[in-house]
PDB file of C-alpha atoms in Angstrom:
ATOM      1  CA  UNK A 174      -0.465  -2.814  16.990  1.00 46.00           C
ATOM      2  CA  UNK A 175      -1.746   0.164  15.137  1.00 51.00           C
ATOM      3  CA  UNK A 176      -3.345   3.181  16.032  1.00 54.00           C
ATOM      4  CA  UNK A 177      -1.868   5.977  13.774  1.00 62.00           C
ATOM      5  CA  UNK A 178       0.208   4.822  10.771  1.00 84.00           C
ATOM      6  CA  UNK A 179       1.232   5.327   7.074  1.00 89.00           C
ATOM      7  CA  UNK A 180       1.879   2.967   4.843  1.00 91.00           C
ATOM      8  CA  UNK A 181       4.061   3.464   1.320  1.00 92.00           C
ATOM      9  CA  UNK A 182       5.009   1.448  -1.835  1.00 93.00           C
ATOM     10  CA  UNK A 183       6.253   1.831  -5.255  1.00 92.00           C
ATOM     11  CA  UNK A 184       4.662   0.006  -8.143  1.00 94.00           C
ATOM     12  CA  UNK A 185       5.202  -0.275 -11.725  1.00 94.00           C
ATOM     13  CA  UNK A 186       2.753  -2.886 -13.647  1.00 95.00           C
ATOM     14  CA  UNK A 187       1.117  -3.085 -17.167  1.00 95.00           C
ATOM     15  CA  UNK A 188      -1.921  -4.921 -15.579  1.00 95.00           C
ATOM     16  CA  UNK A 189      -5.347  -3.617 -16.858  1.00 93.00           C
ATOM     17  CA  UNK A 190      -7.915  -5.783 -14.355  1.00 95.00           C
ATOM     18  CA  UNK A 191      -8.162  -5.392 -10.711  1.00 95.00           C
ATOM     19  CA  UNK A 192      -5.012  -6.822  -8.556  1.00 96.00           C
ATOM     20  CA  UNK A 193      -3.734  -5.732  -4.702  1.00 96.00           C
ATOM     21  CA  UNK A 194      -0.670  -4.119  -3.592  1.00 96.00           C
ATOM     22  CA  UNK A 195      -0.511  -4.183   0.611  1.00 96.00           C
ATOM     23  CA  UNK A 196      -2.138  -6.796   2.553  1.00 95.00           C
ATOM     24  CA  UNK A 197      -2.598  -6.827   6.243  1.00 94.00           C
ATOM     25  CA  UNK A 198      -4.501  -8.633   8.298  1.00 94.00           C
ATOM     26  CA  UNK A 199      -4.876 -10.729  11.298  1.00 92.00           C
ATOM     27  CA  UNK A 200      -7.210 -13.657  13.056  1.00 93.00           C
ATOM     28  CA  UNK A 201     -10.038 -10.665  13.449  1.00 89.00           C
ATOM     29  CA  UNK A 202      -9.579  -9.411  10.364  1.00 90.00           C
ATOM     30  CA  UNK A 203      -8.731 -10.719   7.259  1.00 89.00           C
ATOM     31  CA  UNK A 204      -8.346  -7.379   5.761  1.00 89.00           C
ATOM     32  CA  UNK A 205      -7.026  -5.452   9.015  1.00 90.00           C
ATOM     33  CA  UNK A 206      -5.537  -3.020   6.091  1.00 91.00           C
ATOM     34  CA  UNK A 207      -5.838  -3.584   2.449  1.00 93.00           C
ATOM     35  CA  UNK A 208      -4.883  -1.308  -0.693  1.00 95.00           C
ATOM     36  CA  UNK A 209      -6.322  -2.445  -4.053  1.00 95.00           C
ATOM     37  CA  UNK A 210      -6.828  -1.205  -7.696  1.00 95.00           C
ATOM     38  CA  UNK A 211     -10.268  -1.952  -8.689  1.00 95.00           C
ATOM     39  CA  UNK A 212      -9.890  -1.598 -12.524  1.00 93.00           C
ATOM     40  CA  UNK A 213     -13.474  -1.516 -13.538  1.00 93.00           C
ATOM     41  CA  UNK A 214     -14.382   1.435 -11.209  1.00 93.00           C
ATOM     42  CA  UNK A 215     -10.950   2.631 -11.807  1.00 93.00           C
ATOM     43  CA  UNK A 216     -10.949   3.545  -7.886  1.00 94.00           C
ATOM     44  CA  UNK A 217      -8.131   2.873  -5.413  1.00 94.00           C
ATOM     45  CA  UNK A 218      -9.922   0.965  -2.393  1.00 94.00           C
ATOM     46  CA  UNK A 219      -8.284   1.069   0.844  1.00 93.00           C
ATOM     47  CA  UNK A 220      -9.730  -1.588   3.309  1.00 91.00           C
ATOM     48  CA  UNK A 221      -9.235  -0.809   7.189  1.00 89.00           C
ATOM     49  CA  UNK A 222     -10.815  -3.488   9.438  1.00 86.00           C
ATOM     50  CA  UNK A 223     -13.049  -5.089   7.085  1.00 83.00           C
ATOM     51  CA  UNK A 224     -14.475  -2.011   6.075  1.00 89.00           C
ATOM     52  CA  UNK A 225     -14.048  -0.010   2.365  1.00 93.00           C
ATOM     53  CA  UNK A 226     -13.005   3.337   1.451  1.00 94.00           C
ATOM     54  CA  UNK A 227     -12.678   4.176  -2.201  1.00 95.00           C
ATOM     55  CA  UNK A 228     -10.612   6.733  -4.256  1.00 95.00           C
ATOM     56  CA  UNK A 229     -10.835   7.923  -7.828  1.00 90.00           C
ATOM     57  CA  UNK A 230      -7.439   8.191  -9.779  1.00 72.00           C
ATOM     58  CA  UNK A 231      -8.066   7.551 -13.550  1.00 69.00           C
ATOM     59  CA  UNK A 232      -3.865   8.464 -13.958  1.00 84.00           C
ATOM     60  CA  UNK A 233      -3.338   4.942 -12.165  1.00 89.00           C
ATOM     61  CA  UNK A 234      -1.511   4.231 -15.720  1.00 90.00           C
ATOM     62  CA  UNK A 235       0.003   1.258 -16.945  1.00 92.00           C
ATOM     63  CA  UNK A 236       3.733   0.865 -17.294  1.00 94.00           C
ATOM     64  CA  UNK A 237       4.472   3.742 -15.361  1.00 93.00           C
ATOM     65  CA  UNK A 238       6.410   3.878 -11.649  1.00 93.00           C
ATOM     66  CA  UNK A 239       3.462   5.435  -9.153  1.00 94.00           C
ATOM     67  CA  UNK A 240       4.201   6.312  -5.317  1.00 94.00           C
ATOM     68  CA  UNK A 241       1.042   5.278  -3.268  1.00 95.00           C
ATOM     69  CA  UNK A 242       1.251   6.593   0.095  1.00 95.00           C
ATOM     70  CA  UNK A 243      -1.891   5.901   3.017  1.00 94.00           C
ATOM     71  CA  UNK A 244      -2.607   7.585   6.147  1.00 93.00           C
ATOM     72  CA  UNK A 245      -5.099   6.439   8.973  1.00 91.00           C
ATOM     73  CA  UNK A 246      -5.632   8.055  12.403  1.00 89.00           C
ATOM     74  CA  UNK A 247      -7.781   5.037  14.364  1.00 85.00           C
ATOM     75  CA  UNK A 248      -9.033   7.485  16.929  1.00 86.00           C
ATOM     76  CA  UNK A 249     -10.470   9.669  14.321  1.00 89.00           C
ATOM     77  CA  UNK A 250     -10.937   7.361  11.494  1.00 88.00           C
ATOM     78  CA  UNK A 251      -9.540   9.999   8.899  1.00 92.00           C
ATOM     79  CA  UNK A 252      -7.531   8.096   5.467  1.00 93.00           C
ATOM     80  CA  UNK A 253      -5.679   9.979   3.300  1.00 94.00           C
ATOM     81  CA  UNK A 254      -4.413   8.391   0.441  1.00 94.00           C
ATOM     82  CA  UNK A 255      -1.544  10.145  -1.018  1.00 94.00           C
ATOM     83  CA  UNK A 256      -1.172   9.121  -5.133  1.00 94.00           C
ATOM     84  CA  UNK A 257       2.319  10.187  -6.736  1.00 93.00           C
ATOM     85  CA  UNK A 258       3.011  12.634  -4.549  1.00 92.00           C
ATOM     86  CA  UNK A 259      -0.904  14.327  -4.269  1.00 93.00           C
ATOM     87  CA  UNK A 260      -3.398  14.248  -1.780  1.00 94.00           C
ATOM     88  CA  UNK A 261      -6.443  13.327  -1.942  1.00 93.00           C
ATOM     89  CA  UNK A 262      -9.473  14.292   0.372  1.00 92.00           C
ATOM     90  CA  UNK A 263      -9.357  12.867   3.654  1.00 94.00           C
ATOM     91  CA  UNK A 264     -12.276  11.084   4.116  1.00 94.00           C
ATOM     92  CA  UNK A 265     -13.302   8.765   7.658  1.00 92.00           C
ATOM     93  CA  UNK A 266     -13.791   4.948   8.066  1.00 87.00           C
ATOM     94  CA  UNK A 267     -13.392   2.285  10.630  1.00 72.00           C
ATOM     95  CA  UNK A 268     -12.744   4.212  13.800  1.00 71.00           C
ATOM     96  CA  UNK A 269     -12.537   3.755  17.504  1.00 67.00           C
ATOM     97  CA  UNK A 270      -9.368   1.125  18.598  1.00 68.00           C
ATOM     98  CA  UNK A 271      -5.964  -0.164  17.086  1.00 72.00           C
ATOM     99  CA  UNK A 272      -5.522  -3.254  14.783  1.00 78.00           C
ATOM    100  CA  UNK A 273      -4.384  -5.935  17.428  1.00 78.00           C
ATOM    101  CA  UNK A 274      -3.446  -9.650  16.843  1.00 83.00           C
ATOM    102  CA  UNK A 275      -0.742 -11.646  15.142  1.00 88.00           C
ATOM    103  CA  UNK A 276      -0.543  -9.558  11.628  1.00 90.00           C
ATOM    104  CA  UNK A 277       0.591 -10.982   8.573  1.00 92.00           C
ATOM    105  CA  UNK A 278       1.746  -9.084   5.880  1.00 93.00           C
ATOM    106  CA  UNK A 279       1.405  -9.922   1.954  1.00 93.00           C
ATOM    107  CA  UNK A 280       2.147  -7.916  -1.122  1.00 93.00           C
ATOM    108  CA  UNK A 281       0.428  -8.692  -4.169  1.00 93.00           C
ATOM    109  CA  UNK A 282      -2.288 -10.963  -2.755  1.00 93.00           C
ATOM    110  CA  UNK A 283      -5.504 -10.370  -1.075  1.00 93.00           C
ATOM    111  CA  UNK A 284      -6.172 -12.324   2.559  1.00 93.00           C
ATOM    112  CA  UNK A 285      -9.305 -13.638   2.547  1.00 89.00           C
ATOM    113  CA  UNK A 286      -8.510 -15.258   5.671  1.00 90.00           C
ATOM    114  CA  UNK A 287      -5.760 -14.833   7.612  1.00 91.00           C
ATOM    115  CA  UNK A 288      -2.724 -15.761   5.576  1.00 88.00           C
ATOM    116  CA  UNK A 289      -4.983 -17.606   2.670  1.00 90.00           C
ATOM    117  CA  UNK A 290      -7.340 -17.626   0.772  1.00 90.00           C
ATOM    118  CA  UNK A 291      -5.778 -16.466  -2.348  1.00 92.00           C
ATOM    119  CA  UNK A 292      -7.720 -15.402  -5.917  1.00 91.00           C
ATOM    120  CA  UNK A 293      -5.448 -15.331  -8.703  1.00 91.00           C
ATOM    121  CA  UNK A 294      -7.831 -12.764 -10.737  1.00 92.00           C
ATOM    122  CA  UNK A 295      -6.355 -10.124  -7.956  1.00 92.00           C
ATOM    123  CA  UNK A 296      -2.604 -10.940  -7.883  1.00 93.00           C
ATOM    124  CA  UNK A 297       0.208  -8.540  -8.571  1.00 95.00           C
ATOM    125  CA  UNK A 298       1.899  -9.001 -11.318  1.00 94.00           C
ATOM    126  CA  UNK A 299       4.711  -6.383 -11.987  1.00 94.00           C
ATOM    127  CA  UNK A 300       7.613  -4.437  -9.901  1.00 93.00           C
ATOM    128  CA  UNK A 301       7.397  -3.335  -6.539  1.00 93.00           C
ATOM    129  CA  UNK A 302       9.897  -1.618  -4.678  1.00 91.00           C
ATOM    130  CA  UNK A 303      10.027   0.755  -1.545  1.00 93.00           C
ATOM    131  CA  UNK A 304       7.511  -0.576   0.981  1.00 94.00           C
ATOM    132  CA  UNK A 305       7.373   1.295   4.162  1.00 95.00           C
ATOM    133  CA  UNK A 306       4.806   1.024   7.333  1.00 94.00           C
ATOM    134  CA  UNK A 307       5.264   3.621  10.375  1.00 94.00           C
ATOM    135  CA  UNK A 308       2.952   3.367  13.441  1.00 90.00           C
ATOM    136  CA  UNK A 309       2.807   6.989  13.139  1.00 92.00           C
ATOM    137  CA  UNK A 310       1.553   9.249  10.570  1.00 92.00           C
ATOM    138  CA  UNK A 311       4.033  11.249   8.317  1.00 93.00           C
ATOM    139  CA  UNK A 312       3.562  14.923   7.288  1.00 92.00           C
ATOM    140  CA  UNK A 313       3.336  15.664   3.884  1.00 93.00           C
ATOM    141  CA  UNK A 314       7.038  16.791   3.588  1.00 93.00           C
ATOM    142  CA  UNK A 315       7.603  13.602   4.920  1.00 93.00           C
ATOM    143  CA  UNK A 316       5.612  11.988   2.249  1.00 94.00           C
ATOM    144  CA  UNK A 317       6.853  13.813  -0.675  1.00 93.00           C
ATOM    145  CA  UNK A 318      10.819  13.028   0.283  1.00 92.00           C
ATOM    146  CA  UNK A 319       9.738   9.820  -0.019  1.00 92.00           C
ATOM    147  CA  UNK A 320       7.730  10.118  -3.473  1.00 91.00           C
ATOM    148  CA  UNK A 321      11.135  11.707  -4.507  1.00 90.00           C
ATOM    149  CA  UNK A 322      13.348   8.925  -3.189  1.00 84.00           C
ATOM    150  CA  UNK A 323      15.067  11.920  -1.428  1.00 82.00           C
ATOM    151  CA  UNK A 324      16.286  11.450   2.120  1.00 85.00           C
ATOM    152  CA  UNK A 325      13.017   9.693   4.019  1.00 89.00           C
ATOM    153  CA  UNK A 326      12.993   8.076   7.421  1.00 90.00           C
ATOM    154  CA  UNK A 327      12.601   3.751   6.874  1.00 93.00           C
ATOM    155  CA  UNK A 328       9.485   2.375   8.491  1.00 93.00           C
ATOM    156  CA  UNK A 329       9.761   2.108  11.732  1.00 92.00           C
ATOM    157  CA  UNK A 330       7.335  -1.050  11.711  1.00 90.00           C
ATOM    158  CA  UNK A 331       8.526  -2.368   7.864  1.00 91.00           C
ATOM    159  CA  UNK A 332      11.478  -1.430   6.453  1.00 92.00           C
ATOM    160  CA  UNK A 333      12.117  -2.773   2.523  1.00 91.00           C
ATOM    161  CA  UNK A 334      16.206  -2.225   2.685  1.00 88.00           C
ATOM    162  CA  UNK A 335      15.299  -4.456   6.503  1.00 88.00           C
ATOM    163  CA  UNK A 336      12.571  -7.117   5.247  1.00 82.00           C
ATOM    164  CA  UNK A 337      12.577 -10.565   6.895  1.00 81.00           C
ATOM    165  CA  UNK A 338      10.575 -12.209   4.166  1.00 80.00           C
ATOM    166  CA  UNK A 339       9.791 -15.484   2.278  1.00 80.00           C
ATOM    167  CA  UNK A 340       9.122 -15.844  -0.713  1.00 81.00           C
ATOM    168  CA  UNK A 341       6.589 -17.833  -2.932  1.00 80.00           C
ATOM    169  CA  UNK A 342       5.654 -18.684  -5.990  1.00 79.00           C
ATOM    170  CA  UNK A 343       7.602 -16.982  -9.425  1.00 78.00           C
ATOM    171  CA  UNK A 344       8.781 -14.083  -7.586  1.00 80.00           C
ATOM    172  CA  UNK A 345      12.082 -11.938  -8.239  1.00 77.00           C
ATOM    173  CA  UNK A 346      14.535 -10.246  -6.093  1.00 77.00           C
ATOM    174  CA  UNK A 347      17.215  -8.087  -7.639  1.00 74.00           C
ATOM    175  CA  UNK A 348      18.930  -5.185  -6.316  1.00 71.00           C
ATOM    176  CA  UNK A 349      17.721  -1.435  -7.689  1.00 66.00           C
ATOM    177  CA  UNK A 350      18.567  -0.347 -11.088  1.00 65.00           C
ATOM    178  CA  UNK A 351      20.237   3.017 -12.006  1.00 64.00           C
ATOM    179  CA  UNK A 352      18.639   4.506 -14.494  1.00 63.00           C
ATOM    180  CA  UNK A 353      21.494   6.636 -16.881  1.00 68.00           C
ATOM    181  CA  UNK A 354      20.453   9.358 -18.881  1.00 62.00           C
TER     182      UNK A 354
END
């Protein structure tokens, strides 16, 4: 399924404990590709294949709009995670063959098995808008059009404005505000 890819979403929340954005996985792996806030440590984990990668970004502020951007390169094992529009360092994890299998996607809950397995303590509660997946990697101008909602290419593997999604539990689906100044 994948073997390069990036991964984007927009988030705005006024959570202060640990909750998950992007959820991936599949009957191997229950966290096949995982991005979560772990408020303690104040470190953005990203999960590839089971296995952790951790990022400090003490501006991951409450009731505040924040771009979060991934990169992965499975025959290299570099991740970049990209946090409103800056880099971080690239740093290597889980390396060596694609993620295969049936995926299923969830935002705001963690898998801990494939398509359950569900803690409340690390659900999303907030806005999300803008989720993207390519099965290639973007360039950083690529990355920053999006951060600036300028002109970006849509996922080529998830699309938001193209979703085919269900929905459960108290969620809400309204179109995009304009903001007037």
């Amino acid at each position: 399924m994948c073997r390069c890819s990036t991964r984007s979403v927009r988030s705005f929340t006024d959570l202060k404990r640990d909750h998950i954005l992007f959820s991936l996985s599949t009957p191997s792996y229950s966290n096949a590709f995982l991005i979560f806030w772990d408020d303690k440590n104040k470190v953005l984990e990203l999960n590839i294949r089971d296995q952790t990668v951790e990022y400090g970004w003490p501006d991951y502020k409450p009731n505040m709009w924040h771009s979060i951007c991934t990169t992965w390169d499975s025959s290299t094992g570099l991740v970049q995670l990209w946090f409103d529009g800056q880099p971080s360092i690239r740093k290597y994890i889980s390396s060596g063959s694609n993620i295969r299998g049936r995926p299923i996607i969830i935002l705001g809950q963690e898998q801990d098995s494939h398509g359950g397995g569900f803690d409340i303590n690390q659900s999303f509660v907030g806005m999300m808008s803008d989720v993207h997946m390519w099965n290639y990697i973007l360039s950083p101008c690529e990355i920053q059009s999006y951060v600036d909602i300028k002109n970006f290419t849509p996922g080529n593997v998830l699309n938001w404005k193209a979703l085919n999604f269900q929905i459960t539990g108290r969620v809400l689906i309204e179109d995009k505000q304009k903001i007037c100044y």
